[in-house]
Structures are given as structure tokens and as C-alpha cells.
Amino acid sequence: MQKTISAHLVSNYQLLQCASPEGIEEQEYFPLLPILYEQMSDRSLAQVIAEFTGKEYPTFLNDVYRVGAAGVLSSVVEEVLDSVKQKLIYCDYEKWLLES
């Protein structure tokens, strides 16, 4: 089944698809949120994660709000954070940043 992604989220979805072709691994989920949070609105981030995973939007929106309110970076293991960021960089993260 072909997914229909909102035009403003296509590049975000493609970045996720490239970085996590098998889906977002559980240990990479919370490191991924603050990385993308810096460039995206709360709702857009929750929406693209929900579209990518096929799960409910409200669950992700609550996680995004938590990242925005308290930040999750302090509790994220640096190695996992670096690993997630390297996957994104491999998938043209820097180009994506310029488009955002």
C-alpha cells in the first residue's frame, strides 16, 4: 500500500526512510527526537513519526512535548546519539537542514 505524505513532510519522511529503512529501532527513538526537534515543529515531528511507523499520532506528540519541555539529551547515551546522527548525516541530513 502506497502512503500519502503531506507535501511539507516528504523530505522529513525520506530522511527517516533512508536512516531507518527497517523502522526506527527502540533504542534510537528518543535520541532521534531531539535531533529532529531542533528543526521541526512539535506537530510536524509527531506527524512524520506517526506516518513513518503507522502508529497513533497522539502518542508521538506527547513524546515530542516531553522532549521540548525537559529535553531528553541528558538521559541519552552519547554513543547512541552519535550513531543516530551518523545515520542521518549519511542520508543527507545537512542538505535537509538547509531545506528546513
Coordinates of N, CA and C in Angstrom, one line a residue, residues 6-100:
S6 N 1.9 14.3 3.5 CA 1.7 15.7 3.3 C 3.0 16.3 2.6
A7 N 2.8 17.2 1.6 CA 4.0 17.7 0.9 C 5.0 18.3 1.8
H8 N 4.6 19.0 2.9 CA 5.6 19.6 3.7 C 6.4 18.6 4.6
L9 N 6.0 17.4 4.6 CA 6.7 16.3 5.4 C 7.5 15.3 4.5
V10 N 7.4 15.5 3.2 CA 8.0 14.5 2.3 C 9.5 14.4 2.6
S11 N 10.3 15.5 2.6 CA 11.7 15.4 2.8 C 12.0 14.8 4.2
N12 N 11.2 15.1 5.2 CA 11.4 14.5 6.6 C 11.2 13.0 6.5
Y13 N 10.1 12.6 5.9 CA 9.8 11.2 5.7 C 10.9 10.4 5.0
Q14 N 11.4 11.0 3.9 CA 12.5 10.4 3.1 C 13.8 10.3 4.0
L15 N 14.1 11.3 4.8 CA 15.2 11.2 5.7 C 15.1 10.0 6.6
L16 N 13.9 9.9 7.2 CA 13.7 8.8 8.1 C 13.8 7.4 7.4
Q17 N 13.2 7.4 6.2 CA 13.2 6.2 5.4 C 14.7 5.7 5.1
C18 N 15.5 6.7 4.8 CA 16.9 6.4 4.4 C 17.7 6.0 5.7
A19 N 17.5 6.7 6.8 CA 18.2 6.4 8.0 C 17.8 5.2 8.7
S20 N 16.5 4.8 8.6 CA 15.9 3.7 9.3 C 15.1 2.8 8.3
P21 N 15.6 2.2 7.3 CA 14.8 1.5 6.3 C 14.0 0.4 6.9
E22 N 14.4 -0.2 8.0 CA 13.7 -1.3 8.7 C 12.8 -0.8 9.8
G23 N 12.7 0.5 9.9 CA 11.9 1.1 11.0 C 12.8 1.7 12.1
I24 N 12.3 2.5 12.9 CA 13.1 3.2 14.0 C 13.3 2.2 15.1
E25 N 14.5 1.9 15.4 CA 14.8 0.9 16.5 C 14.5 1.6 17.8
E26 N 14.0 0.8 18.7 CA 13.6 1.3 20.0 C 14.7 2.2 20.7
Q27 N 15.9 1.7 20.7 CA 17.0 2.4 21.4 C 17.4 3.7 20.7
E28 N 16.9 3.9 19.4 CA 17.3 5.1 18.7 C 16.1 6.1 18.7
Y29 N 15.0 5.7 19.2 CA 13.8 6.6 19.1 C 14.0 7.9 19.9
F30 N 14.3 7.8 21.2 CA 14.5 9.0 21.9 C 15.7 9.9 21.5
P31 N 16.8 9.3 21.1 CA 17.9 10.1 20.5 C 17.5 10.8 19.3
L32 N 16.6 10.2 18.5 CA 16.2 10.8 17.2 C 15.3 12.0 17.4
L33 N 14.5 12.0 18.4 CA 13.5 13.1 18.6 C 14.2 14.4 18.8
P34 N 15.1 14.6 19.8 CA 15.7 15.9 20.0 C 16.6 16.4 18.8
I35 N 17.1 15.4 18.0 CA 17.9 15.8 16.8 C 17.0 16.5 15.8
L36 N 15.8 15.9 15.6 CA 14.9 16.4 14.6 C 14.1 17.6 15.2
Y37 N 13.9 17.6 16.5 CA 13.1 18.6 17.2 C 13.7 20.0 17.0
E38 N 15.0 20.1 16.8 CA 15.6 21.4 16.6 C 15.2 22.1 15.4
Q39 N 14.7 21.3 14.4 CA 14.4 21.8 13.1 C 12.9 21.8 12.7
M40 N 12.1 21.1 13.5 CA 10.7 20.9 13.1 C 9.8 21.3 14.2
S41 N 8.6 21.6 13.8 CA 7.6 22.0 14.8 C 7.1 20.7 15.6
D42 N 6.6 20.9 16.7 CA 6.1 19.7 17.5 C 5.2 18.8 16.7
R43 N 4.2 19.4 16.1 CA 3.2 18.6 15.4 C 3.7 18.0 14.2
S44 N 4.6 18.7 13.5 CA 5.1 18.1 12.2 C 6.0 16.9 12.6
L45 N 6.8 17.0 13.6 CA 7.6 15.9 14.1 C 6.8 14.7 14.5
A46 N 5.8 14.9 15.3 CA 4.9 13.9 15.7 C 4.2 13.2 14.5
Q47 N 3.8 14.1 13.6 CA 3.0 13.6 12.4 C 3.9 12.7 11.5
V48 N 5.2 13.1 11.3 CA 6.0 12.4 10.4 C 6.4 11.0 11.0
I49 N 6.7 11.0 12.3 CA 7.0 9.8 13.0 C 5.8 8.9 13.0
A50 N 4.6 9.4 13.2 CA 3.4 8.6 13.2 C 3.2 8.0 11.8
E51 N 3.3 8.8 10.8 CA 3.2 8.3 9.4 C 4.2 7.2 9.1
F52 N 5.5 7.5 9.5 CA 6.6 6.5 9.2 C 6.3 5.2 9.9
T53 N 5.9 5.2 11.2 CA 5.7 4.0 11.9 C 4.3 3.4 11.7
G54 N 3.3 4.2 11.3 CA 2.0 3.6 11.1 C 1.3 3.5 12.5
K55 N 1.7 4.3 13.4 CA 1.1 4.3 14.8 C 0.4 5.6 15.0
E56 N -0.2 5.7 16.2 CA -1.1 6.8 16.5 C -0.3 8.1 16.8
Y57 N -0.7 9.2 16.2 CA -0.1 10.5 16.3 C -0.1 11.0 17.8
P58 N -1.1 10.9 18.6 CA -1.1 11.4 19.9 C 0.1 10.9 20.8
T59 N 0.4 9.6 20.6 CA 1.5 9.0 21.4 C 2.8 9.7 21.1
F60 N 3.0 10.0 19.9 CA 4.3 10.7 19.5 C 4.3 12.1 19.9
L61 N 3.1 12.8 19.8 CA 3.0 14.2 20.2 C 3.4 14.4 21.6
N62 N 2.9 13.5 22.5 CA 3.3 13.5 23.9 C 4.8 13.4 24.1
D63 N 5.4 12.5 23.4 CA 6.9 12.3 23.5 C 7.6 13.5 23.0
V64 N 7.1 14.1 21.9 CA 7.7 15.4 21.4 C 7.6 16.5 22.4
Y65 N 6.4 16.6 23.0 CA 6.2 17.7 24.0 C 7.2 17.4 25.2
R66 N 7.4 16.2 25.6 CA 8.3 15.9 26.6 C 9.8 16.3 26.3
V67 N 10.1 16.0 25.0 CA 11.5 16.4 24.6 C 11.6 18.0 24.6
G68 N 10.6 18.6 24.2 CA 10.6 20.1 24.2 C 10.6 20.7 25.6
A69 N 9.9 20.1 26.5 CA 9.8 20.7 27.8 C 11.1 20.4 28.6
A70 N 11.5 19.2 28.6 CA 12.7 18.9 29.5 C 13.9 18.5 28.7
G71 N 13.8 18.2 27.5 CA 14.9 17.7 26.8 C 15.2 16.3 27.2
V72 N 15.6 15.5 26.2 CA 15.9 14.1 26.5 C 17.4 13.8 26.4
L73 N 18.1 14.8 25.8 CA 19.5 14.5 25.5 C 20.4 14.2 26.7
S74 N 20.0 14.7 27.9 CA 20.8 14.4 29.1 C 20.7 13.0 29.5
S75 N 19.6 12.3 29.1 CA 19.5 10.9 29.5 C 19.9 9.9 28.4
V76 N 20.2 10.5 27.3 CA 20.6 9.6 26.1 C 22.1 9.3 26.2
V77 N 22.4 8.1 26.0 CA 23.7 7.6 25.9 C 24.4 8.3 24.7
E78 N 25.5 8.9 24.9 CA 26.2 9.6 23.8 C 26.5 8.7 22.6
E79 N 26.8 7.5 22.8 CA 27.1 6.6 21.7 C 25.9 6.4 20.8
V80 N 24.7 6.2 21.4 CA 23.5 6.0 20.6 C 23.2 7.3 19.9
L81 N 23.3 8.4 20.5 CA 23.1 9.7 19.9 C 24.0 9.9 18.7
D82 N 25.2 9.6 18.8 CA 26.2 9.7 17.7 C 25.8 8.8 16.6
S83 N 25.4 7.6 16.9 CA 25.0 6.6 15.9 C 23.8 7.1 15.1
V84 N 22.8 7.6 15.8 CA 21.7 8.1 15.1 C 22.0 9.3 14.2
K85 N 22.8 10.2 14.7 CA 23.2 11.3 13.9 C 24.0 10.9 12.7
Q86 N 24.9 9.9 12.8 CA 25.7 9.5 11.7 C 24.8 8.9 10.6
K87 N 23.8 8.1 11.0 CA 22.8 7.6 10.0 C 22.1 8.7 9.3
L88 N 21.7 9.8 10.0 CA 21.1 10.9 9.4 C 22.0 11.7 8.4
I89 N 23.3 11.8 8.9 CA 24.3 12.5 8.0 C 24.5 11.7 6.7
Y90 N 24.6 10.4 6.8 CA 24.7 9.6 5.7 C 23.6 9.8 4.7
C91 N 22.4 10.1 5.2 CA 21.2 10.3 4.4 C 20.9 11.8 4.1
D92 N 22.0 12.6 3.9 CA 21.9 14.0 3.5 C 21.2 14.9 4.6
Y93 N 21.4 14.6 5.8 CA 20.9 15.4 6.9 C 21.3 16.9 6.8
E94 N 22.5 17.2 6.4 CA 22.9 18.5 6.2 C 22.2 19.3 5.1
K95 N 21.9 18.5 4.0 CA 21.0 19.1 2.9 C 19.6 19.3 3.5
W96 N 19.1 18.4 4.2 CA 17.8 18.5 4.8 C 17.7 19.7 5.7
L97 N 18.8 20.0 6.5 CA 18.8 21.2 7.4 C 18.7 22.5 6.5
L98 N 19.4 22.5 5.4 CA 19.3 23.7 4.6 C 17.9 23.9 4.0
E99 N 17.2 22.8 3.7 CA 15.8 22.9 3.2 C 14.8 23.3 4.2
S100 N 15.1 23.0 5.5 CA 14.1 23.3 6.6 C 14.0 24.7 6.9

